[in-house]
Coordinates of C-alpha atoms and ligand atoms in Angstrom, one line a residue:
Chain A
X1485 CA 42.4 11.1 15.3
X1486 CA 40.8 11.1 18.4
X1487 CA 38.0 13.3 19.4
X1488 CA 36.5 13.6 23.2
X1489 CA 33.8 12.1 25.0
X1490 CA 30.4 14.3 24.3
X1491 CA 29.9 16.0 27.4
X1492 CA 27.4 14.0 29.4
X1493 CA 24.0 15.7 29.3
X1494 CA 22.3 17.1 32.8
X1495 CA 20.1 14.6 33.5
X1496 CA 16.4 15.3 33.1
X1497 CA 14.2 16.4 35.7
X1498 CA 12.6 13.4 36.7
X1499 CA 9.0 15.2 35.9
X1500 CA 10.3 16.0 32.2
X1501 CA 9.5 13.6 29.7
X1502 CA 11.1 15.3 26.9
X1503 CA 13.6 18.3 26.8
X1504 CA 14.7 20.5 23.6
X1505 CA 17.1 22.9 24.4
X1506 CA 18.0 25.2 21.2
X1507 CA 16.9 22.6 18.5
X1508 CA 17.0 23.9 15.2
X1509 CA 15.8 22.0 11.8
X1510 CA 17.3 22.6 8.2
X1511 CA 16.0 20.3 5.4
X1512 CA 18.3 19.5 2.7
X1513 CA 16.3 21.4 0.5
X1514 CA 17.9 24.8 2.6
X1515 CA 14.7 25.6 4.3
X1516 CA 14.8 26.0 7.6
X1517 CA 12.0 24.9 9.3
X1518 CA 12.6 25.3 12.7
X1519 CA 15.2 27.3 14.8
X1520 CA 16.3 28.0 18.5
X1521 CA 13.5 25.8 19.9
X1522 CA 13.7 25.3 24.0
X1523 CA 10.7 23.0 25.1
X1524 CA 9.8 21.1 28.4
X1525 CA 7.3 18.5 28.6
X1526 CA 6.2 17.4 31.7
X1527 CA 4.3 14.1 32.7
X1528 CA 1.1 14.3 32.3
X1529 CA 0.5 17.4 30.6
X1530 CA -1.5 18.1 27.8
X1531 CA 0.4 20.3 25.6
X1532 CA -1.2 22.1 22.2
X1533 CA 1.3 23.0 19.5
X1534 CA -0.6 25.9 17.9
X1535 CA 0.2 28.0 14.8
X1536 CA -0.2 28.9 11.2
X1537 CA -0.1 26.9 8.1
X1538 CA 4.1 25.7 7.3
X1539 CA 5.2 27.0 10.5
X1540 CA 7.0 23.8 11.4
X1541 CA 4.4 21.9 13.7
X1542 CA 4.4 18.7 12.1
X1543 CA 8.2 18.8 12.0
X1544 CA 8.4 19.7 16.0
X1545 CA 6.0 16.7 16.5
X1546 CA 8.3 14.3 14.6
X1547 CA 11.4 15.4 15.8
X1548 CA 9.8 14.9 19.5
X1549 CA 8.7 11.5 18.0
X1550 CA 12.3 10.4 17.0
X1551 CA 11.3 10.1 13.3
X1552 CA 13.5 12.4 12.2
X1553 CA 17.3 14.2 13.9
X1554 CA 17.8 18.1 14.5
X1555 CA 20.5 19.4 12.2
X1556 CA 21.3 22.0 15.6
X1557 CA 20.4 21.5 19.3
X1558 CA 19.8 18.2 21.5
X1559 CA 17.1 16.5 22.2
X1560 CA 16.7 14.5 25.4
X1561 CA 14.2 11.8 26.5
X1562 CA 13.8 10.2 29.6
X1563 CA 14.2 6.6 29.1
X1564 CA 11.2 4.6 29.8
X1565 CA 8.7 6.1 27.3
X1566 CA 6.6 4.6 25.2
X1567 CA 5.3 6.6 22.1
X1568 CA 2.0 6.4 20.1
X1569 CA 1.7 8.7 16.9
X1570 CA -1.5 9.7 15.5
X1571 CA -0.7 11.1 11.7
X1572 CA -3.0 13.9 10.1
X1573 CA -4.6 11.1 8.1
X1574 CA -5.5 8.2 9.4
X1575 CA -3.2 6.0 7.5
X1576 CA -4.5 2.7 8.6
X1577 CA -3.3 -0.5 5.9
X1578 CA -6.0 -0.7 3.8
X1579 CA -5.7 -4.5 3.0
X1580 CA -6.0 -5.4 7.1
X1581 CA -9.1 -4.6 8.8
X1582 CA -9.9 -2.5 12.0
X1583 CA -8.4 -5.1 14.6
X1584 CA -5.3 -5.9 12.7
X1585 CA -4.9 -2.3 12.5
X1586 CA -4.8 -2.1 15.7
X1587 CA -2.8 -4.9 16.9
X1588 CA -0.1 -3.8 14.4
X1589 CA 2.3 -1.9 17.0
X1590 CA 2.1 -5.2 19.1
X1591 CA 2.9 -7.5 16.4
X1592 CA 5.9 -5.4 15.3
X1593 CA 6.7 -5.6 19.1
X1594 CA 6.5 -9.4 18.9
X1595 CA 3.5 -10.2 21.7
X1596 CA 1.7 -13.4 21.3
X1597 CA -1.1 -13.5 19.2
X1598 CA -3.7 -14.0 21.8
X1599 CA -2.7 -10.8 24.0
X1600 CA -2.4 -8.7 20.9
X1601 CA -6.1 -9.9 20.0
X1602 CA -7.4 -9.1 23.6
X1603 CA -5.6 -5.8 23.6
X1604 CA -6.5 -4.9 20.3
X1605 CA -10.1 -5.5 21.1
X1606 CA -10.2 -3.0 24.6
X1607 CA -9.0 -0.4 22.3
X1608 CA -11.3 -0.5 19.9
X1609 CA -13.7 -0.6 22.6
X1610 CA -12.1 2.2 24.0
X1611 CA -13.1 4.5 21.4
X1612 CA -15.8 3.4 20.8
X1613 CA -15.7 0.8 18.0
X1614 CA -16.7 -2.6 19.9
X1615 CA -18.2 -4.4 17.2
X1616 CA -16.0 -3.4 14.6
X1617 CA -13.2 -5.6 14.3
X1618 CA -13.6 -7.4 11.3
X1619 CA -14.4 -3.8 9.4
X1620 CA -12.0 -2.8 6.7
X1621 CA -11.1 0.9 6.5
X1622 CA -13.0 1.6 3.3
X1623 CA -16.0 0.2 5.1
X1624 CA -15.6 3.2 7.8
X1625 CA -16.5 7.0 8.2
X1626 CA -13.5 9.2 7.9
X1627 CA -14.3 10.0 12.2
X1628 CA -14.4 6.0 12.6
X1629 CA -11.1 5.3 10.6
X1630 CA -10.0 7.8 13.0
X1631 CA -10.6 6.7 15.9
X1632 CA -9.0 3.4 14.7
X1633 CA -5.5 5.1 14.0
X1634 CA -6.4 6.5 17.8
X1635 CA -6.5 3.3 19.1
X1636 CA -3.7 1.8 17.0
X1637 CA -2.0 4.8 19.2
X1638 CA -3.9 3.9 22.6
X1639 CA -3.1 0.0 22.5
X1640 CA 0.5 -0.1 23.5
X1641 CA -0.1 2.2 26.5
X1642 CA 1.9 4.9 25.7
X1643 CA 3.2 7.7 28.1
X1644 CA 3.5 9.9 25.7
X1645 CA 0.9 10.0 22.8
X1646 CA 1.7 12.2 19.9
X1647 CA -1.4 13.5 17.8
X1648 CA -0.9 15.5 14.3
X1649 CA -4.0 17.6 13.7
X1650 CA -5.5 14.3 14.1
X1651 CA -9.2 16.0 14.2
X1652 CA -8.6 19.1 11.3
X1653 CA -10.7 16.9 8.5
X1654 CA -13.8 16.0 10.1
X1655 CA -16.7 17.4 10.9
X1656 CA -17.3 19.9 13.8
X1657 CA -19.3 17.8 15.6
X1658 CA -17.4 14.2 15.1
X1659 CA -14.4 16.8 16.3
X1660 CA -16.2 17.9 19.1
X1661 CA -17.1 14.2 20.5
X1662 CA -13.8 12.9 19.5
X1663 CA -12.2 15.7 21.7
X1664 CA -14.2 14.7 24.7
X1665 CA -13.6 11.2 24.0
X1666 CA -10.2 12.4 23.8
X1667 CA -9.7 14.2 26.7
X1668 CA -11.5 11.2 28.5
X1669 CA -9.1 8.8 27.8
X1670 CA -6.0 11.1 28.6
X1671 CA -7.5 11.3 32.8
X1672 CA -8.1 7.6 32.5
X1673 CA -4.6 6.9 31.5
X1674 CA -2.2 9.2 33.0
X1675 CA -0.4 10.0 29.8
X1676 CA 1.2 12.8 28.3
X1677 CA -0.3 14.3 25.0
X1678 CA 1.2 16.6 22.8
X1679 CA -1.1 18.0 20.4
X1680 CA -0.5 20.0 17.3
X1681 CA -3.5 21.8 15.8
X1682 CA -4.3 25.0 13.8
X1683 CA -7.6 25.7 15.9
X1684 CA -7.5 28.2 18.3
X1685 CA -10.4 26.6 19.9
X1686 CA -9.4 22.7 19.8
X1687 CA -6.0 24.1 21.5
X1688 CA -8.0 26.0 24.3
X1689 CA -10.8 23.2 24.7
X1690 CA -7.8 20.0 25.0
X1691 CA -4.6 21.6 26.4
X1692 CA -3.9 22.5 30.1
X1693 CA -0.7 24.8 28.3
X1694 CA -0.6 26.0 25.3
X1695 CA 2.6 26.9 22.8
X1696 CA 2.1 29.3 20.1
X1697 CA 4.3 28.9 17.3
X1698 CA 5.9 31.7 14.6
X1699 CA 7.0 31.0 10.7
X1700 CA 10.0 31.7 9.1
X1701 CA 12.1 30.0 10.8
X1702 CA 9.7 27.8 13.2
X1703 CA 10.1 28.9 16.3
X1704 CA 8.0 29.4 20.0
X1705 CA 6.7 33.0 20.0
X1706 CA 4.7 32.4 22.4
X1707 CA 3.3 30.2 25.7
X1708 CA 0.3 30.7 27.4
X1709 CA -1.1 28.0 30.5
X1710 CA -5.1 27.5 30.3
X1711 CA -6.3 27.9 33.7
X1712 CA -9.8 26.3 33.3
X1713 CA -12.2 24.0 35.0
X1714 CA -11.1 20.2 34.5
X1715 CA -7.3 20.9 33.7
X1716 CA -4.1 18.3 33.4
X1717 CA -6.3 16.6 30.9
X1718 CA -9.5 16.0 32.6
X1719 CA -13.1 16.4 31.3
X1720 CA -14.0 19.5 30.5
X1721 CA -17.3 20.4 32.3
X1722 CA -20.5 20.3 30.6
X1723 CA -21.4 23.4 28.8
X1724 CA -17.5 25.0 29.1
X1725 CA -17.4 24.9 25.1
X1726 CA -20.3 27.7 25.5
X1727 CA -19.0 29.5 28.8
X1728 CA -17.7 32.8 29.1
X1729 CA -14.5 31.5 30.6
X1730 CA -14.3 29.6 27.5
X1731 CA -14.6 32.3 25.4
X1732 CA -12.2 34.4 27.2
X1733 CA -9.4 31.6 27.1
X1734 CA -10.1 31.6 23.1
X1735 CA -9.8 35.2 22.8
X1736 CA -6.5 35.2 24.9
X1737 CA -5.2 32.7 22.4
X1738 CA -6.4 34.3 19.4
X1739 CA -4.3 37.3 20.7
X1740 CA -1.4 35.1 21.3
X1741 CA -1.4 33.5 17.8
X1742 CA -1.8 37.2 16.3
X1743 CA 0.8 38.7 17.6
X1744 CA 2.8 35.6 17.1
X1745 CA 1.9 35.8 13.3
X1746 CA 3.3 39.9 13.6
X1747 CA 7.2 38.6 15.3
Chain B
X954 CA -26.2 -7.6 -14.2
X955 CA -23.7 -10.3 -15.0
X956 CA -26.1 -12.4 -17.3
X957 CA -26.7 -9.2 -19.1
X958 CA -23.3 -7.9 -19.4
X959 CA -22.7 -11.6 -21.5
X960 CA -25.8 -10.7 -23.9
X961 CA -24.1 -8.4 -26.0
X962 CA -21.2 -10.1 -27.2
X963 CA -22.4 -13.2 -26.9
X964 CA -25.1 -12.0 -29.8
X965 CA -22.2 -9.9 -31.8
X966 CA -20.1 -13.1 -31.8
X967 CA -23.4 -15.2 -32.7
X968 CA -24.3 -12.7 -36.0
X969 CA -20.5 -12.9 -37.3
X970 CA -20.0 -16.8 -36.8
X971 CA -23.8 -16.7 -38.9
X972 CA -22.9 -14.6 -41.5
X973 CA -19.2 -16.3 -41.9
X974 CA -21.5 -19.3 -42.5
X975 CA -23.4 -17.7 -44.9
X976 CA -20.8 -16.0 -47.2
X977 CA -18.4 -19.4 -47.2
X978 CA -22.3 -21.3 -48.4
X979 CA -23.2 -18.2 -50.6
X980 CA -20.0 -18.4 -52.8
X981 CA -19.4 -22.2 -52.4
X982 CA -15.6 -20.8 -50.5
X983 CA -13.8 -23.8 -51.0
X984 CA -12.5 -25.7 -47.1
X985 CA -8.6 -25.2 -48.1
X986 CA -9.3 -21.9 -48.4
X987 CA -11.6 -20.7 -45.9
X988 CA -13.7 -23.4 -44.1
X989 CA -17.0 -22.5 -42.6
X990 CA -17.2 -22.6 -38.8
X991 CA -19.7 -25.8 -38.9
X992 CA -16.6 -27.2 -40.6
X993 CA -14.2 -25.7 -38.2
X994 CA -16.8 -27.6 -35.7
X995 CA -16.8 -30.3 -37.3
X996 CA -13.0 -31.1 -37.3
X997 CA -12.6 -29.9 -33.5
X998 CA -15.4 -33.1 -33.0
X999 CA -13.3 -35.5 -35.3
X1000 CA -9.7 -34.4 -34.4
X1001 CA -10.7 -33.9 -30.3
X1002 CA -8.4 -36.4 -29.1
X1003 CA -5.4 -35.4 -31.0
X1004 CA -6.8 -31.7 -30.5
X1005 CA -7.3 -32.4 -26.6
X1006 CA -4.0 -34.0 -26.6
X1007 CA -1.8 -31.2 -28.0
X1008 CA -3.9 -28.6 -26.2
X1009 CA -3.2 -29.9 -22.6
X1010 CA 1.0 -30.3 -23.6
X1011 CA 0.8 -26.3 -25.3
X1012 CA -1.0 -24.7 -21.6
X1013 CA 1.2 -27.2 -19.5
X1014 CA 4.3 -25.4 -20.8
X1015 CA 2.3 -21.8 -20.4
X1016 CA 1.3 -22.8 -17.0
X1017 CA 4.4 -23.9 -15.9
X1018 CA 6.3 -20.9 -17.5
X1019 CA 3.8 -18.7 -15.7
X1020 CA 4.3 -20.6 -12.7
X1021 CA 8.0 -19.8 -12.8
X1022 CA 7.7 -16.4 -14.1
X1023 CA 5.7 -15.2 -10.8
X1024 CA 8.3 -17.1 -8.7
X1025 CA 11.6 -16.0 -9.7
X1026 CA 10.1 -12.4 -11.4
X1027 CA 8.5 -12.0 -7.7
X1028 CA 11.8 -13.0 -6.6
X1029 CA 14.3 -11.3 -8.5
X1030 CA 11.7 -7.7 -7.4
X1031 CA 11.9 -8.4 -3.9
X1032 CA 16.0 -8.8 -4.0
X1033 CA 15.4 -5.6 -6.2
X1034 CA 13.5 -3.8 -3.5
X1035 CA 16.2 -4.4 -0.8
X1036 CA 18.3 -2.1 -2.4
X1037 CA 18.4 0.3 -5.3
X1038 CA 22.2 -0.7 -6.2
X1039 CA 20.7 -3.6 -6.7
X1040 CA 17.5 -2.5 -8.8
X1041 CA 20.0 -0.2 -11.2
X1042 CA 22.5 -2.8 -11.9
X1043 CA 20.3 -5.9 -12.8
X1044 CA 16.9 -4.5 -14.1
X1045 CA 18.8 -2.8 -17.3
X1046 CA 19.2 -6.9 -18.2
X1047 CA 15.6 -7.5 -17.7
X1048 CA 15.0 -5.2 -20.1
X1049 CA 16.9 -6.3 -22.9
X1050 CA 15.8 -9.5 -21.8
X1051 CA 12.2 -8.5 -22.6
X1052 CA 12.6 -6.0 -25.6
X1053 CA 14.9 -8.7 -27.3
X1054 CA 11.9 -10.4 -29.4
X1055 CA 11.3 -14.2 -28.4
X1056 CA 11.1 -15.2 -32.2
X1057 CA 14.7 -14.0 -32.6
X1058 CA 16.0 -15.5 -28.9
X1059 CA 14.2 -19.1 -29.1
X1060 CA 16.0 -20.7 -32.0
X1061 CA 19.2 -20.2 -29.6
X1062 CA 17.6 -21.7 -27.4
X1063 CA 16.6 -24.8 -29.0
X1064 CA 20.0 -25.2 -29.8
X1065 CA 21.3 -24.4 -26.9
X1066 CA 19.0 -26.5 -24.4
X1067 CA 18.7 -30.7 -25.5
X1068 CA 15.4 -31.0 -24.3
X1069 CA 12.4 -29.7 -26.4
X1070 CA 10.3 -28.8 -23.5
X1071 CA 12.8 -27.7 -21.1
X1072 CA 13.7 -24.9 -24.0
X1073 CA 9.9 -24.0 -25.0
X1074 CA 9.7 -23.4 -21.0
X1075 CA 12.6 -21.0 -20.9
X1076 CA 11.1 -18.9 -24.0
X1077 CA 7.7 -18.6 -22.7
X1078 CA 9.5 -18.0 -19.0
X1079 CA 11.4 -15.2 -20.7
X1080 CA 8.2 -13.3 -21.9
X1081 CA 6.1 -13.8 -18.9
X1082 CA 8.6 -12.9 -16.3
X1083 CA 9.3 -9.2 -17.2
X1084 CA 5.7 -7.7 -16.4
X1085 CA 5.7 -9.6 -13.1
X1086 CA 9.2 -8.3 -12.2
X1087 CA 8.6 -4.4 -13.3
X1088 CA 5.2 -4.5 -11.6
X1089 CA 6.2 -6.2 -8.3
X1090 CA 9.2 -3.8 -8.3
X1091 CA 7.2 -0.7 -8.5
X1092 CA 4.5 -2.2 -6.0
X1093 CA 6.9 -2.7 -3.4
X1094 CA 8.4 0.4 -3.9
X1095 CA 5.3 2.7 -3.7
X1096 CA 4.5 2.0 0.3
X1097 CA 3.1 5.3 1.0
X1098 CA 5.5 7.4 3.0
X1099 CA 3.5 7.8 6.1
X1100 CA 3.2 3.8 6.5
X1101 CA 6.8 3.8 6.3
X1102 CA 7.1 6.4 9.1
X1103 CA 4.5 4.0 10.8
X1104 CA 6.3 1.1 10.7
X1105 CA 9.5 3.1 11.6
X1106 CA 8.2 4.4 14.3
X1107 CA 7.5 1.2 16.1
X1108 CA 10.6 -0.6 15.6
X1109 CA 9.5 -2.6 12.1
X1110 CA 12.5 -5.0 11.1
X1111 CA 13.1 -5.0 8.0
X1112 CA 12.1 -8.1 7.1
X1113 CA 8.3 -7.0 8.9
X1114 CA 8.3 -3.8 6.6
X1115 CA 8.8 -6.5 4.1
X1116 CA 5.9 -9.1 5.2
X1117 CA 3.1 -6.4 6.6
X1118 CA 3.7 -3.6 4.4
X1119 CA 5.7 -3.8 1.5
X1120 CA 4.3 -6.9 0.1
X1121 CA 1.0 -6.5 0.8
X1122 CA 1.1 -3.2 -0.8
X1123 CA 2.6 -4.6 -4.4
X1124 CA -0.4 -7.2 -4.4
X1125 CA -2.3 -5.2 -6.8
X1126 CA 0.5 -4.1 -9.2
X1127 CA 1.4 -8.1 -9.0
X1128 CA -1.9 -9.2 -10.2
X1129 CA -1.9 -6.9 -12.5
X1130 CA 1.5 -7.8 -14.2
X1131 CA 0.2 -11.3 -13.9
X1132 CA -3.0 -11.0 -16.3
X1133 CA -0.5 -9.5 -18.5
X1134 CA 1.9 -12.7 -17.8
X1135 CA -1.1 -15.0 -18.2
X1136 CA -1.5 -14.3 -21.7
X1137 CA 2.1 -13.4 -22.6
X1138 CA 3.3 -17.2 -21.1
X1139 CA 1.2 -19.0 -23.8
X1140 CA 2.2 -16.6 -26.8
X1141 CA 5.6 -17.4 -25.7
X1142 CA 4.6 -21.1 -25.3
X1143 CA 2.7 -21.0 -29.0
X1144 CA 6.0 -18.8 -30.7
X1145 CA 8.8 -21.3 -29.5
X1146 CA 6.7 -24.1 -30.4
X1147 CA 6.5 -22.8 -33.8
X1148 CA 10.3 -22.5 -34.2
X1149 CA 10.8 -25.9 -32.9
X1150 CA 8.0 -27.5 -34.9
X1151 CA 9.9 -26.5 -37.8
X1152 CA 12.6 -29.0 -37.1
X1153 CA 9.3 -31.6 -36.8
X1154 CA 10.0 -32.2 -32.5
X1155 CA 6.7 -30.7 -31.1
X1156 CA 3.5 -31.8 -30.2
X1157 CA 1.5 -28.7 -29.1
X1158 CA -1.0 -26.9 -30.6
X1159 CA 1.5 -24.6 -32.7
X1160 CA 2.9 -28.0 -34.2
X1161 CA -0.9 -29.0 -35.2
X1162 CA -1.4 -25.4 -37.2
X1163 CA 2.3 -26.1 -38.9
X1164 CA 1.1 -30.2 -39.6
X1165 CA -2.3 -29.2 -41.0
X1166 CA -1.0 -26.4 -43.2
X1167 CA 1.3 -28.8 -44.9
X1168 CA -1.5 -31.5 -45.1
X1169 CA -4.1 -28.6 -46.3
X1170 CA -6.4 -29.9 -43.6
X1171 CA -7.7 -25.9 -43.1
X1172 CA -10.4 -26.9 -40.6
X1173 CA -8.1 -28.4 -38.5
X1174 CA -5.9 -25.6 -38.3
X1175 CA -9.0 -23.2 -37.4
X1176 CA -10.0 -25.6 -35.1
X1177 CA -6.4 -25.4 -33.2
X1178 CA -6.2 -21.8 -33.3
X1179 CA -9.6 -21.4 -31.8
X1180 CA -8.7 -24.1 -29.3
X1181 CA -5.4 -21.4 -28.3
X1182 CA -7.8 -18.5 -28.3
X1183 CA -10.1 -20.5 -25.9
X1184 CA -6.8 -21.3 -23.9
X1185 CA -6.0 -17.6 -23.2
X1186 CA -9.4 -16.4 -22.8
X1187 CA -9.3 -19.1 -20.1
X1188 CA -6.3 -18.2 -18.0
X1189 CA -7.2 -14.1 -18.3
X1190 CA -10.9 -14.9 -17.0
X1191 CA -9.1 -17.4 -14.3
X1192 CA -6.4 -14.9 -13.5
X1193 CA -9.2 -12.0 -13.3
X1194 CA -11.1 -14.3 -10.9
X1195 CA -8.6 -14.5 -8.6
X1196 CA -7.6 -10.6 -8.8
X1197 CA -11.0 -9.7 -7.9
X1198 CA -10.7 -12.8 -4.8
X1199 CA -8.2 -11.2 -3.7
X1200 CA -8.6 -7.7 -3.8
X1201 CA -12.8 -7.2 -3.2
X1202 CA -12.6 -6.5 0.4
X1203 CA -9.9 -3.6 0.3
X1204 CA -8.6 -2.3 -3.2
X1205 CA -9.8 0.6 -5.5
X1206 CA -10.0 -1.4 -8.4
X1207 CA -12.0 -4.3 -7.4
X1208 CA -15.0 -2.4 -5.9
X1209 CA -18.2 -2.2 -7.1
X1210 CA -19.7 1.1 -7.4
X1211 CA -22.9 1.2 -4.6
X1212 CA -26.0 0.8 -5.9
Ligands
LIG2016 N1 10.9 16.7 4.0 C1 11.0 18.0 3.8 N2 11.9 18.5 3.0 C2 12.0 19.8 2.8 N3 11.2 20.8 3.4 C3 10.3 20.3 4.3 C4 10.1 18.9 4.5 N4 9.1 18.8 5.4 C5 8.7 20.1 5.7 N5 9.4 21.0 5.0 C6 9.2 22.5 5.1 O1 9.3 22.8 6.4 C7 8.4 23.8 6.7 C8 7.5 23.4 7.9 O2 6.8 22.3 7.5 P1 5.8 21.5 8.5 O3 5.2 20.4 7.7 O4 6.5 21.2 9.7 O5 4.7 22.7 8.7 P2 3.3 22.6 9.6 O6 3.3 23.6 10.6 O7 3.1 21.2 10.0 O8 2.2 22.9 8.4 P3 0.7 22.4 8.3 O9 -0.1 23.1 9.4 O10 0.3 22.9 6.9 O11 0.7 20.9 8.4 C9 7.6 24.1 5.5 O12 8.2 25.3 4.9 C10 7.9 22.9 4.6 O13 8.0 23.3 3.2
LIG2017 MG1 1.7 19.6 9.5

């Protein structure tokens, strides 16, 4: 038997990192996680994935991520992309410590040893763990092991940097520092981050647009861009987590995410 | 801490060798029934070099046995790992390998094998192996889920999921299953020695106990099964020594609780 050709797919905007155009998601298990999801994602955005509990954000993020296939829809990628993935825990190996952690993407990727050492090291020091290396995880703070799986992300330059409520078990202020440091990083770098989080606020304070997701199936119900000061993945000013404009943005969201939580 | 932790037992073991003493003196106990331990002493001083002698050929076949064990059980459970076709069609055998009991298996053996020491091996191999096997098996297949996705996500080979993950990840469930080994490889060693010391061929420790039964020289034979307890306590504290080497810096189990 012979079947046709798959039609070739339109070619990607040359802005568009990653295009989902009616991607749908049934388990084997019969539930249906997501359905009739259309997404853009544009270089050097800094998009939040925001919704309730089992609404299907962590499996948007993997699909994006490659780690797992939609059962309905396509997915398209533009070709040179590089992807770092930052799990909900920190999931560093337990029997390497904090440089090794690092250096593991480069190893897999077969660099010498010497330029994963070096590159391993301006991560760490990136985020703020020079003098660190030879730590093991158990020796670290929850926000330190953290920012290790961060730079385990950071160190093969990714374009596109994938983060899974990376943040949602630590402390408000370790959050609050790590999403500066965050957001610092992201100018510096040019990269595209996709962010899934349940915080209204984290999603207003990071993103520069913001999708708001529905349950049962997963699915956008809404999208809303956050016109503040220091957008496309810049600082935030000083004092905008206590601004008015802040708290207007939030409040916009939180009316987003309720209404999304009523479809 | 540590001198401390010895005090205890040290002065249980003390009292029960002193009162042994003093109930074998109290009722004049003759030695053929149940020597003293100043006897027991006394023979492991006049009999050392025939003691010494049959000690180091009874933990050269443990050794060795164990030796084997963690190669070709580590083996054998990372061939089972690659594939769970695999793992269901061959780890039934290990079983009946290991539930079969080595008394029942080793005269077989004996005939089966010409040289003494080549078939004492293979018994004591047989009872070491299977806790290596079943714990290296379920090591390397407990790699938590999110590493997997880890190295997934970057490319891994197989073969690195194997190196940086897998194995690394089995190494406590390995040193677990080869304490047990540890002691099991020189009960194995001690049980096939038995059988063959029947036919009169051994030298090892298990031979001595069999000789000095038949010669009534009791003190000798406590002095030889001491002389085996000594040997396992040995290889457990040597094989704990290296658990705790190699686990200290990362793994639940060997930390110490903060002061
Ligand atoms: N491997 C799987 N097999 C079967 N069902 C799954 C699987 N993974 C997720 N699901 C189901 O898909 C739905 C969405 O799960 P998902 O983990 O994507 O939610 P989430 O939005 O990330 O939730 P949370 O905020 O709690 O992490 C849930 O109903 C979940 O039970
Ligand atoms: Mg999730």
């Amino acid at each position: 038997m012979h079947f046709p050709p798959p039609a070739p797919s339109p070619p990607l905007a040359p802005t568009t990192l990653v295009a989902l155009d009616g991607v749908g998601k049934r388990f084997a298990s019969g539930t249906q996680a997501l359905a009739g999801v259309d997404l853009r994602i544009g270089e050097g955005e800094f998009l939040a994935i925001l919704g309730p509990s089992g609404c299907g954000k962590s499996t948007l993020l993997r699909l994006i991520a490659g780690l797992a296939e939609p059962s309905e829809g396509v997915i398209r990628r533009a070709a040179a992309r590089q992807v770092g993935f930052v799990f909900q825990d920190p999931t560093l190996l337990p029997w390497s410590d904090a440089i090794t952690n690092v250096r593991l993407p480069l190893r897999l990727a077969g660099f010498e040893r010497e330029e994963q050492e070096a590159r391993a090291a301006q991560a760490l020091a990136a985020v703020g763990l020079a003098g660190f290396e030879r730590a093991y995880p158990r020796e670290l703070s929850g926000g330190m092991r953290m920012r290790v799986s961060l730079a385990r992300a950071l160190v093969t330059r990714p374009s596109l940097l994938l983060m899974d409520e990376p943040f949602a078990a630590l402390d408000e202020l370790t959050r609050h520092r790590l999403n500066d440091d965050l957001l610092g990083l992201a100018a510096g770098s040019g990269m595209t981050v996709v962010f899934v989080t349940h915080s209204v606020f984290e999603s207003v304070y990071l993103a520069s647009r913001i999708i708001v997701m529905a349950a049962r199936p997963g699915r956008i119900a809404a999208e809303m861009p956050v016109d503040a000061p220091g957008e496309n993945g810049a600082p935030r000013p000083p004092g905008f987590r206590t601004s008015a404009e802040y708290a207007g943005l939030c409040r916009e969201a939180t009316e987003a995410l309720e209404w999304a939580m009523t479809q | 801490m540590k001198v401390a932790d010895a005090v205890a037992p040290g002065l249980v073991g003390l009292a029960v060798l002193g009162g042994w003493e003093a109930l074998v003196r109290h009722y004049a106990v003759p030695a053929y029934v149940l020597p003293g331990p100043v006897a027991i002493w006394q023979a492991l001083l006049a009999d050392w070099p025939l003691l010494a002698g049959s000690l180091l050929v009874t933990l050269r076949i443990a050794l060795l046995a164990l030796a084997l064990a963690v190669s070709l059980g580590g083996l054998l459970a990372v061939l089972f790992a690659q594939s769970r076709w695999v793992e269901r069609a061959f780890f039934p055998y290990a079983v009946v390998l290991q539930v079969t009991p080595i008394v029942a298996i080793a005269p077989l053996i004996l005939i089966w094998v010409d040289d003494v020491t080549v078939s004492l091996l293979i018994c004591a191999w047989i009872v070491a192996f299977f806790p290596v096997l079943s714990n290296t098996v379920l090591g390397l297949n407990s790699a938590d889920r999110n590493h997997v996705e880890l190295f997934r996500l970057y490319g891994a080979s197989r073969w690195q999921t194997l190196w940086l993950l897998r194995l690394p990840g089995a190494l406590p469930f390995f040193l677990a299953g080869l304490r047990v080994a540890g002691g099991l490889a020189l009960i194995g060693a001690v049980v096939a020695e038995f059988v063959a010391g029947a036919g009169g061929t051994g030298s090892g420790l298990a031979f001595r106990i069999l000789e000095a039964g038949y010669q009534l020289k009791i003190p000798r034979m406590f002095a030889a099964l001491a002389l085996i307890s000594a040997a396992g306590i040995a290889i457990f504290a040597v094989l704990s020594l290296v658990q705790h080497l190699l686990l200290r810096r990362w793994h639940e189990s060997a930390l110490k609780p903060e002061g």
